Amino acid sequence: MMMDKRATEAMVLENEVANVTLDSIGEAVLRTDVQGKVTYLNRKAEEMTGWRREEARGRPMADVLRLIESVGGPAVGNAVGIAIQEDRATKETAECTNCVLVRRDGFQCGIERKVTAIQDQDGSVTGAVVAFHDVSAARAKSLEMSHLAEHDALTDLPNRVLFKDRLTQAIALAERQGKQLAVMFVDLDHFKKINDSLGHDVGDKLLQSVAGRLIACVRRSDTVSRLGGDEFVVLLAQVEHAEDAAYSARKILRTLAAPHIIDNKSLDINVSIGVSTYPNDGEDAEGLINRADNAMYEAKEHGRNNCRFFRHEMHARLAERQSLEADLRCALGRNELLLHYQPKLNLQTGEITGVEALIRWLHPQRGMIYPAQFVSIAEDCGLIVPIGQWVLLEACKQAQTWRDSGLGVVPLSVNVSAAEFGAKDFLSGVRAVLIATGVEPQHLELELTESVLMRDAEAAVVNLLKLKAMGVQLAIDDFGTGYSSFTYLRRFPSDALKLHQSFVQEITADPADAAIVSAMINLGRSLKQRVIAEGVETRAQLKFLQLHGCGEGQGYYFSPPVVAEQATKLVEDGIQARVVH
Ligand code: C2E
Ligand code: CA
């Protein structure tokens, strides 16, 4: 008897110790008897269910621990009953990983729960223990993480991964319903200029503003995504005809063209849009995005701020471009590049004032390729920088050969493209070539097109001044085509203006062009520039230029670009006769 009492006391004490222990842990614990009636709740379980221990005791567990599968979802099955029946004494069940606990006052929170059957010493089941804890914060975090993984941090738009996913689903739906859809590739024109000149902060805000307007332009069922940089892509999920996509594209062009007010500054930005449609232009997400990208590229080439639809010829053109690009990567190493030289003449005396180096590519299969076909490719893939260095060195070496052979000094012009001019080591490269070849800086003229200079006129002024300080001559190429502002023209420290051949060729046919050319000659003279007319092909054009006081000329009428040996002969023999007669 005595022993029994002690044993009971010991058990009570043990129970109390156990309860105190259970109260102090972070996990909520609920015990039931074999019928699934509640026998115990620890403090945490009281807090989470809203039931006090005394009130809950004896009630069916489902009343106290009200569980649903997700917020607003169906009730969760009776795991306790199952655990007891199946006698999972040793196995823990954690099958309800996504369930929601409804507190007595209706408040809901996500929990994770484990159910374990309890056995007595004989091994028969006497009830179950349910342990659970609040996982709402962790779930919210993981939702946030998956949102972050699928969205662009700057604009909160779906990123490429999510966009492709949505596009793939939309394609599957369109296929089932026999419908069309369209993918629009939207790229900001000259965004880099804004970023570079006004700073990344302004650039970022501009991208956010663009994102907002794009969303406002499309339907809720459409998806706007930012692929990165200044590239956006739009999925138009419901398209009846191609005209619907054209309508949306026009709307986007119009909406984005209105000034964006960023930090109290009004910024104008245009976009180029390329469109591809399903099923015409491709059957899968990747193909449709690529083709919209191709079409966007084409839109940019045709003057920006416009929209192009993908055409199959575009694809062929792109494949051709890619094949040329691959070959061009090897061209330098295989010695396939060469220079032709075209003389420039003094239009009064007929003397050769210099030669312009013009690049050619002798392709092993395709034969001679002219710069119009590969310079823009080289610019796009960055190859223009090493190619330009080669041109400069090769031309200066030729000048050195002419000088050493006793032909005297032949001033040399070399064309410089935007990527070269903007490259960090351009100036030091020019200096190195001059030193290596011994060409006097004043005998080298660099030709920069007006559009290259105007792209970032402020930076251009700085760079030109540095070149000028080095002593090289500077010419503005394709003058008249790049919308130079007069402010900048005055600030560019150039020595010569080269009138674009399109004006020169019309001077005898079109009175308007004649007036423009004579005005440009006067402008050049008043800015103290040498004026060089390009593309002189006829005697009549020559006469006009002479009459209007144009200093120099270049063109087929005098000589086409020729290989070095022929250029040597031209310089030796002179071609005054073409001018003076
Ligand atoms: P550009 O600087 O305007 O060069 C003049 C172009 O007009 C040359 O074409 C020349 O062959 C052509 N031309 C000369 N006289 C006449 C004429 O009387 N009538 C007509 N219709 N055309 C004439 P080319 O050699 O095909 O070069 C085209 C463009 O490629 C050049 O235009 C220049 O911008 C670029 N380029 C050429 N060589 C280089 C180079 O080494 N580096 C870079 N970056 N660009 C180059
Ligand atoms: Ca030129």
XYZ file of C-alpha atoms and ligand atoms in Angstrom:
628
model
C 0.000 0.000 0.000
C 2.747 2.280 1.066
C 4.654 1.391 -2.034
C 1.587 2.077 -4.197
C 1.160 5.501 -2.716
C 4.803 6.288 -3.323
C 4.531 4.973 -6.797
C 1.453 7.145 -7.441
C 3.165 10.185 -5.982
C 6.190 9.494 -8.087
C 3.983 9.216 -11.161
C 2.169 12.462 -10.364
C 5.470 14.158 -9.839
C 6.789 12.705 -13.043
C 3.675 13.898 -14.856
C 4.048 17.376 -13.401
C 7.685 17.515 -14.366
C 6.692 16.337 -17.818
C 3.959 18.982 -18.040
C 6.263 21.760 -16.901
C 8.773 20.575 -19.446
C 6.123 20.486 -22.137
C 4.940 23.969 -21.215
C 8.376 25.393 -21.584
C 9.081 24.110 -25.086
C 8.235 26.032 -28.218
C 6.334 23.131 -29.799
C 2.584 22.823 -29.191
C 1.638 19.396 -27.846
C -1.804 17.810 -27.603
C -2.607 14.344 -26.244
C -5.682 12.229 -26.879
C -7.017 9.015 -25.520
C -7.725 6.014 -27.627
C -11.081 7.434 -28.737
C -9.396 10.555 -29.992
C -10.694 12.702 -27.098
C -8.384 15.417 -25.861
C -6.656 14.622 -22.577
C -3.981 17.284 -22.453
C -2.767 20.511 -24.086
C 0.490 22.203 -23.243
C 0.620 26.000 -22.921
C 1.717 26.550 -26.495
C -1.135 24.364 -27.751
C -3.569 26.417 -25.654
C -2.257 29.561 -27.215
C -2.407 28.255 -30.737
C -5.818 26.584 -30.561
C -7.457 29.169 -28.308
C -8.741 26.335 -26.014
C -7.857 26.120 -22.323
C -6.740 22.717 -21.056
C -9.768 22.255 -18.796
C -12.272 23.228 -21.489
C -10.687 21.046 -24.106
C -10.394 17.931 -22.000
C -12.820 15.257 -23.134
C -13.710 16.923 -26.422
C -13.076 15.268 -29.792
C -9.727 16.353 -31.045
C -11.136 17.787 -34.293
C -13.074 20.395 -32.255
C -9.946 21.677 -30.578
C -7.401 21.235 -33.322
C -9.443 22.441 -36.294
C -7.372 21.865 -39.374
C -8.039 22.729 -43.015
C -5.851 21.948 -45.979
C -5.139 25.501 -47.018
C -6.650 28.871 -46.218
C -10.339 28.452 -47.040
C -9.794 24.774 -48.017
C -11.428 21.502 -46.858
C -10.933 19.953 -43.433
C -7.978 17.664 -42.938
C -8.604 13.943 -42.422
C -8.422 12.335 -39.008
C -4.741 11.520 -38.735
C -5.059 10.688 -35.056
C -7.661 8.002 -35.705
C -5.468 6.536 -38.398
C -2.382 6.625 -36.206
C -4.230 4.841 -33.403
C -5.753 2.243 -35.702
C -2.578 1.545 -37.515
C -0.662 1.597 -34.266
C 2.142 3.711 -35.528
C 3.871 3.666 -32.213
C 7.277 4.138 -33.601
C 6.496 5.841 -36.857
C 5.846 9.545 -36.881
C 3.416 10.848 -39.423
C 4.035 14.261 -40.859
C 1.707 13.973 -43.788
C 0.051 17.326 -43.245
C 2.801 19.663 -44.343
C 0.567 22.288 -45.858
C -2.253 22.526 -43.349
C -3.782 25.490 -41.661
C -4.930 25.616 -38.065
C -8.144 27.527 -37.386
C -7.975 29.007 -33.907
C -11.107 29.142 -31.775
C -11.623 32.798 -32.717
C -11.266 32.012 -36.421
C -7.687 33.229 -36.838
C -5.810 30.990 -39.246
C -2.156 30.086 -39.286
C -0.074 27.602 -41.231
C 1.279 24.716 -39.178
C 3.294 21.567 -39.514
C 2.194 18.631 -37.415
C 3.382 15.215 -36.335
C 1.129 12.499 -34.918
C 2.470 9.616 -32.864
C 0.522 6.783 -31.209
C 1.247 6.142 -27.509
C 1.563 2.643 -26.125
C 1.520 1.442 -22.559
C 3.998 -1.016 -21.096
C 2.082 -3.951 -22.582
C 2.334 -2.457 -26.002
C -1.352 -1.604 -26.430
C -2.281 1.762 -27.820
C -3.620 4.203 -25.259
C -3.872 7.352 -27.343
C -1.881 9.707 -29.513
C 0.329 12.745 -29.239
C 0.051 15.527 -31.736
C 2.950 17.961 -31.890
C 2.647 21.044 -34.080
C 4.228 24.426 -34.696
C 3.523 27.665 -36.551
C 5.148 27.774 -39.977
C 3.372 30.856 -41.423
C 6.515 32.965 -41.286
C 8.617 30.285 -42.949
C 5.923 29.740 -45.584
C 5.666 33.460 -46.287
C 9.431 33.569 -46.612
C 9.480 30.704 -49.042
C 6.676 32.308 -51.075
C 8.694 35.496 -51.119
C 11.752 33.534 -52.212
C 9.907 31.904 -55.075
C 8.500 35.311 -56.070
C 12.018 36.697 -56.092
C 13.282 33.795 -58.142
C 10.654 34.475 -60.771
C 10.568 38.260 -60.820
C 12.864 41.045 -61.777
C 13.978 42.895 -58.672
C 13.923 46.346 -60.257
C 10.481 46.354 -61.869
C 8.846 43.387 -60.121
C 7.852 42.097 -63.545
C 8.072 38.367 -64.285
C 11.603 37.464 -65.330
C 12.713 35.337 -68.269
C 12.101 32.046 -66.427
C 8.520 32.871 -65.510
C 7.860 34.471 -68.890
C 8.931 31.313 -70.707
C 6.772 29.284 -68.402
C 3.708 31.427 -69.070
C 4.426 31.481 -72.790
C 4.712 27.691 -72.863
C 1.346 27.402 -71.099
C -0.225 29.962 -73.403
C 1.064 28.048 -76.436
C -0.456 24.822 -75.127
C -3.792 26.584 -74.619
C -3.673 28.298 -78.012
C -2.936 24.939 -79.626
C -5.918 23.292 -77.961
C -8.224 26.161 -78.835
C -6.801 26.687 -82.318
C -5.983 30.309 -81.437
C -3.045 32.627 -82.135
C -0.806 34.524 -79.790
C 1.923 37.102 -80.224
C 5.262 37.807 -78.611
C 6.532 41.373 -78.692
C 10.153 42.195 -78.068
C 10.458 45.777 -76.861
C 13.892 47.397 -76.677
C 14.623 50.958 -75.624
C 16.511 53.046 -78.179
C 19.765 54.568 -76.915
C 19.098 53.593 -73.316
C 22.820 53.238 -72.672
C 23.285 56.905 -73.443
C 20.794 57.884 -70.729
C 22.368 55.486 -68.266
C 25.857 56.756 -69.002
C 25.055 60.432 -69.016
C 22.427 60.700 -66.253
C 23.513 57.839 -64.025
C 22.178 54.394 -63.182
C 19.712 55.722 -60.666
C 17.867 57.708 -63.322
C 18.233 54.768 -65.715
C 16.612 52.459 -63.164
C 13.720 54.829 -62.573
C 13.200 55.159 -66.294
C 13.013 51.363 -66.626
C 10.420 51.307 -63.835
C 8.423 53.979 -65.574
C 8.568 52.031 -68.849
C 7.491 48.859 -67.022
C 4.483 50.664 -65.548
C 3.369 52.018 -68.889
C 3.789 48.679 -70.622
C 1.532 47.035 -68.052
C -1.023 49.789 -68.526
C -1.011 49.155 -72.299
C -1.912 45.469 -72.231
C -4.755 43.298 -70.941
C -4.685 41.555 -67.598
C -4.348 38.210 -69.321
C -1.164 39.383 -71.088
C 2.277 39.141 -69.524
C 4.897 41.873 -69.511
C 8.369 40.726 -68.563
C 11.795 42.282 -68.315
C 14.442 40.021 -69.744
C 17.284 42.162 -68.470
C 18.931 45.473 -69.313
C 16.583 47.534 -71.446
C 14.844 44.545 -73.011
C 11.201 43.869 -72.311
C 9.030 41.188 -73.785
C 5.258 41.057 -73.908
C 3.012 38.043 -74.380
C -0.299 38.895 -76.001
C -2.296 35.838 -75.092
C -5.408 36.619 -77.117
C -4.775 37.567 -80.689
C -7.321 37.061 -83.455
C -5.342 38.626 -86.295
C -1.855 39.987 -86.757
C -3.538 43.399 -86.866
C -4.378 43.052 -83.142
C -0.682 42.790 -82.338
C 0.079 45.731 -84.626
C -2.535 47.747 -82.768
C -0.947 46.898 -79.403
C 2.501 47.724 -80.741
C 1.341 51.134 -81.972
C -0.285 51.778 -78.634
C 2.976 50.911 -76.851
C 5.026 53.149 -79.153
C 2.618 56.019 -78.504
C 2.373 55.499 -74.767
C 6.096 55.220 -74.192
C 6.879 58.230 -76.350
C 5.228 60.653 -73.919
C 7.902 62.231 -71.710
C 8.866 60.342 -68.549
C 9.275 62.608 -65.561
C 12.205 61.310 -63.517
C 13.605 63.352 -60.633
C 11.866 66.442 -62.023
C 13.529 65.915 -65.373
C 11.568 65.201 -68.489
C 13.075 62.314 -70.443
C 12.116 61.178 -73.910
C 12.652 57.626 -74.922
C 11.652 55.649 -77.967
C 11.440 51.923 -78.367
C 11.855 49.473 -81.203
C 9.419 46.572 -81.290
C 9.698 43.181 -82.958
C 6.704 40.856 -83.147
C 6.408 37.137 -83.754
C 3.170 35.177 -83.799
C 2.185 31.644 -82.931
C 1.740 29.357 -84.847
C 3.115 31.126 -87.957
C 6.592 32.008 -86.749
C 7.368 29.245 -84.292
C 5.930 26.473 -82.202
C 7.816 26.896 -78.966
C 8.634 29.637 -76.480
C 12.325 29.890 -77.296
C 11.703 30.090 -81.053
C 9.016 32.761 -80.708
C 11.174 34.907 -78.414
C 14.161 34.618 -80.772
C 12.109 35.561 -83.781
C 10.555 38.539 -82.047
C 14.129 39.524 -81.168
C 15.175 39.186 -84.845
C 12.275 41.377 -85.884
C 13.190 43.958 -83.223
C 16.700 44.050 -84.582
C 15.287 44.745 -88.012
C 13.089 47.513 -86.571
C 16.187 49.166 -85.096
C 17.992 48.965 -88.408
C 15.086 50.710 -90.083
C 15.292 53.873 -88.109
C 14.192 52.913 -84.597
C 10.971 53.939 -82.876
C 9.052 51.529 -85.022
C 7.679 48.030 -85.112
C 8.454 45.079 -87.369
C 6.821 41.724 -87.766
C 8.990 38.681 -88.151
C 9.344 37.558 -91.757
C 11.023 34.380 -92.845
C 13.545 36.259 -95.001
C 14.662 37.895 -91.773
C 15.586 34.513 -90.457
C 17.613 33.754 -93.566
C 19.326 37.120 -93.271
C 20.141 36.458 -89.658
C 21.541 33.016 -90.447
C 23.687 34.653 -93.126
C 24.860 37.247 -90.651
C 25.746 34.591 -88.122
C 27.730 32.624 -90.667
C 29.622 35.765 -91.721
C 30.286 36.593 -88.095
C 31.741 33.132 -87.474
C 34.022 33.492 -90.516
C 34.967 37.034 -89.589
C 36.310 35.791 -86.257
C 38.982 33.895 -88.173
C 39.556 36.460 -90.913
C 42.220 38.461 -89.103
C 44.214 35.392 -88.119
C 44.012 33.978 -91.643
C 45.175 37.211 -93.240
C 42.017 37.585 -95.276
C 41.630 41.323 -94.717
C 43.230 43.879 -97.014
C 43.146 47.575 -97.682
C 42.306 49.493 -100.815
C 43.268 53.129 -101.133
C 41.270 55.887 -102.784
C 42.941 59.207 -103.561
C 41.574 62.625 -102.588
C 42.405 65.527 -104.840
C 42.750 69.250 -104.592
C 39.952 70.378 -106.907
C 41.807 73.480 -108.075
C 45.256 72.016 -108.755
C 44.475 68.326 -109.201
C 47.187 67.299 -106.745
C 46.620 64.223 -104.630
C 46.151 65.473 -101.085
C 46.024 62.051 -99.504
C 44.498 58.587 -99.723
C 41.694 56.995 -97.752
C 42.229 53.433 -96.581
C 39.142 51.276 -97.148
C 38.913 47.766 -95.850
C 38.038 44.678 -97.882
C 37.685 41.050 -96.956
C 38.851 38.373 -99.343
C 36.672 35.501 -98.197
C 38.000 32.060 -99.185
C 34.614 30.947 -100.588
C 32.619 34.093 -101.193
C 35.334 36.166 -102.796
C 35.712 39.897 -102.201
C 33.366 41.276 -99.556
C 32.879 45.036 -99.153
C 32.572 46.825 -95.830
C 28.844 47.459 -96.197
C 28.395 43.720 -95.720
C 30.612 43.161 -92.724
C 31.557 46.340 -90.851
C 28.218 46.520 -89.036
C 28.563 42.830 -88.068
C 32.054 43.518 -86.761
C 30.690 46.477 -84.819
C 27.910 44.444 -83.246
C 30.143 41.637 -82.073
C 33.022 43.843 -80.963
C 35.428 42.510 -83.590
C 35.691 45.999 -85.023
C 38.151 46.948 -82.293
C 40.942 44.496 -83.256
C 40.058 44.931 -86.936
C 40.311 48.716 -86.584
C 43.689 48.368 -84.914
C 44.850 46.203 -87.784
C 43.581 48.761 -90.343
C 45.396 51.603 -88.614
C 48.646 49.684 -88.363
C 48.474 48.351 -91.919
C 47.696 51.809 -93.349
C 50.494 53.457 -91.390
C 52.910 50.733 -92.487
C 51.927 51.485 -96.080
C 52.559 55.197 -95.514
C 55.966 54.281 -94.140
C 56.708 52.156 -97.227
C 55.739 55.056 -99.510
C 57.927 57.462 -97.581
C 60.876 55.053 -97.526
C 60.575 54.356 -101.257
C 61.117 58.024 -101.935
C 57.523 58.727 -102.969
C 57.324 61.417 -100.347
C 54.656 61.893 -97.771
C 51.221 60.556 -98.661
C 48.725 61.735 -96.023
C 46.468 58.935 -95.002
C 42.843 58.784 -93.875
C 41.470 55.969 -91.762
C 37.824 55.379 -90.842
C 37.034 54.923 -87.180
C 33.779 53.389 -86.021
C 31.818 54.110 -82.857
C 33.018 51.095 -80.888
C 36.658 51.913 -81.590
C 36.263 55.579 -80.781
C 34.563 54.710 -77.500
C 37.107 52.046 -76.513
C 39.261 52.910 -73.509
C 42.607 52.317 -75.151
C 41.816 53.914 -78.501
C 44.030 56.935 -77.919
C 46.971 54.922 -76.661
C 46.532 52.526 -79.596
C 46.761 55.396 -82.086
C 49.820 56.762 -80.317
C 51.511 53.348 -80.312
C 50.950 52.878 -84.058
C 52.331 56.350 -84.834
C 55.434 55.641 -82.790
C 55.905 52.148 -84.212
C 55.629 53.268 -87.844
C 57.186 56.720 -87.548
C 54.214 58.342 -89.291
C 53.933 62.016 -88.340
C 50.609 62.626 -86.583
C 49.704 65.490 -88.921
C 49.866 63.032 -91.823
C 47.202 60.814 -90.341
C 43.563 61.867 -90.630
C 40.918 59.993 -88.675
C 37.435 60.003 -90.203
C 34.575 59.843 -87.758
C 31.014 59.869 -88.948
C 28.727 62.575 -87.778
C 26.392 60.026 -86.190
C 29.246 58.509 -84.154
C 30.160 61.931 -82.825
C 26.585 62.953 -82.074
C 25.818 59.723 -80.193
C 27.528 61.184 -77.166
C 28.602 64.614 -78.265
C 30.024 65.720 -74.894
C 32.311 62.695 -74.606
C 33.225 63.068 -78.280
C 34.414 66.634 -77.727
C 36.711 65.457 -74.923
C 38.130 62.608 -76.999
C 38.600 64.740 -80.092
C 40.514 67.333 -78.078
C 42.871 64.606 -76.873
C 43.446 63.371 -80.415
C 43.954 66.927 -81.565
C 46.525 67.424 -78.818
C 48.352 64.420 -80.214
C 48.528 66.240 -83.533
C 46.373 64.024 -85.744
C 43.927 65.477 -88.261
C 40.211 64.920 -87.768
C 37.494 64.739 -90.388
C 33.733 64.535 -89.922
C 32.603 61.816 -92.324
C 29.192 61.507 -93.990
C 28.613 65.133 -93.172
C 25.007 66.199 -93.617
C 23.436 62.878 -92.621
C 23.751 62.872 -88.856
C 21.791 65.926 -87.754
C 24.724 67.663 -86.090
C 23.722 70.561 -83.985
C 25.583 73.715 -84.864
C 26.552 74.138 -81.247
C 28.528 70.926 -81.413
C 29.875 71.510 -84.879
C 31.544 74.608 -83.512
C 32.891 72.710 -80.536
C 34.247 69.685 -82.431
C 37.915 70.482 -83.060
C 37.815 68.960 -86.553
C 39.870 69.928 -89.589
C 37.704 68.691 -92.424
C 34.110 67.974 -93.384
C 33.409 65.196 -95.867
C 30.168 65.807 -97.723
C 28.207 62.590 -98.052
C 28.067 61.214 -101.566
C 24.271 61.150 -101.617
C 24.235 64.982 -101.765
C 27.091 65.215 -104.219
C 25.510 62.794 -106.633
C 22.326 64.828 -106.914
C 23.879 68.266 -107.304
C 23.468 68.342 -111.019
C 20.016 66.754 -110.997
C 18.258 68.241 -108.001
C 18.337 72.006 -107.399
C 17.516 71.465 -103.717
C 20.573 69.258 -103.267
C 22.659 71.755 -105.203
C 21.582 74.445 -102.767
C 22.319 72.214 -99.784
C 25.790 71.339 -101.056
C 26.705 74.936 -101.729
C 25.417 75.888 -98.260
C 27.452 73.096 -96.678
C 30.577 74.213 -98.533
C 30.066 77.717 -97.192
C 29.364 76.451 -93.716
C 32.569 74.390 -93.756
C 34.560 77.334 -94.949
C 33.177 79.648 -92.322
C 33.993 77.043 -89.680
C 37.527 77.027 -91.123
C 37.282 73.433 -92.216
C 38.644 71.817 -95.347
C 35.653 70.612 -97.336
C 35.926 67.293 -99.149
C 33.221 66.107 -101.522
C 32.757 62.321 -101.607
C 31.443 60.254 -104.492
C 32.300 62.558 -107.393
C 31.381 60.530 -110.448
C 30.944 62.991 -113.299
C 32.568 65.971 -114.834
C 29.430 68.030 -114.237
C 29.596 67.331 -110.536
C 33.257 68.291 -110.502
C 32.501 71.590 -112.255
C 29.773 72.416 -109.792
C 32.062 71.749 -106.848
C 34.875 73.790 -108.327
C 32.495 76.643 -109.017
C 31.224 76.626 -105.444
C 34.695 76.594 -103.964
C 34.822 73.039 -102.613
C 38.471 72.385 -101.737
C 38.879 68.668 -102.254
C 37.116 65.774 -103.900
C 37.117 62.004 -103.992
C 35.239 59.618 -106.235
C 35.153 57.250 -109.169
C 35.603 60.168 -111.522
C 39.200 60.417 -110.308
C 39.828 56.858 -109.209
C 38.031 54.034 -107.436
C 39.689 52.560 -104.342
C 42.669 50.490 -105.588
C 45.257 48.106 -104.171
C 48.474 49.570 -102.728
C 50.610 49.000 -105.869
C 48.103 50.805 -108.052
C 47.813 53.601 -105.513
C 51.594 53.941 -105.677
C 51.333 54.396 -109.429
C 48.578 56.991 -109.091
C 50.661 58.974 -106.644
C 53.778 58.664 -108.855
C 52.033 59.623 -112.087
C 49.512 62.054 -110.671
C 45.937 62.408 -111.918
C 45.822 66.167 -112.408
C 44.589 65.695 -115.939
C 41.137 64.627 -114.695
C 40.761 67.872 -112.795
C 42.489 70.505 -114.814
C 41.091 69.601 -118.254
P 32.881 55.960 -96.431
O 33.855 56.322 -95.380
O 31.824 56.941 -96.755
O 33.712 55.552 -97.692
C 33.384 55.922 -98.976
C 32.727 54.830 -99.703
O 32.280 55.316 -100.929
C 33.669 53.678 -100.014
O 32.901 52.496 -99.989
C 34.076 53.977 -101.438
O 34.480 52.830 -102.155
C 32.806 54.535 -101.989
N 33.035 55.424 -103.114
C 34.131 56.131 -103.384
N 33.947 56.883 -104.491
C 32.701 56.648 -104.925
C 31.931 57.128 -106.037
O 32.353 57.929 -106.830
N 30.666 56.650 -106.129
C 30.149 55.757 -105.240
N 28.914 55.340 -105.431
N 30.857 55.293 -104.192
C 32.120 55.734 -104.039
P 33.423 51.221 -99.315
O 34.871 51.028 -99.525
O 32.488 50.131 -99.706
O 33.235 51.581 -97.788
C 31.975 51.777 -97.273
C 32.021 52.266 -95.866
O 32.581 51.306 -94.982
C 32.900 53.490 -95.710
O 32.145 54.612 -96.067
C 33.257 53.434 -94.259
O 32.257 54.038 -93.493
C 33.279 51.968 -93.983
N 34.662 51.516 -93.919
C 35.515 51.253 -94.943
N 36.708 50.886 -94.461
C 36.626 50.946 -93.117
C 37.550 50.691 -92.049
O 38.708 50.369 -92.244
N 37.097 50.843 -90.782
C 35.819 51.240 -90.529
N 35.436 51.376 -89.256
N 34.937 51.478 -91.488
C 35.349 51.346 -92.778
Ca 35.316 57.696 -94.948
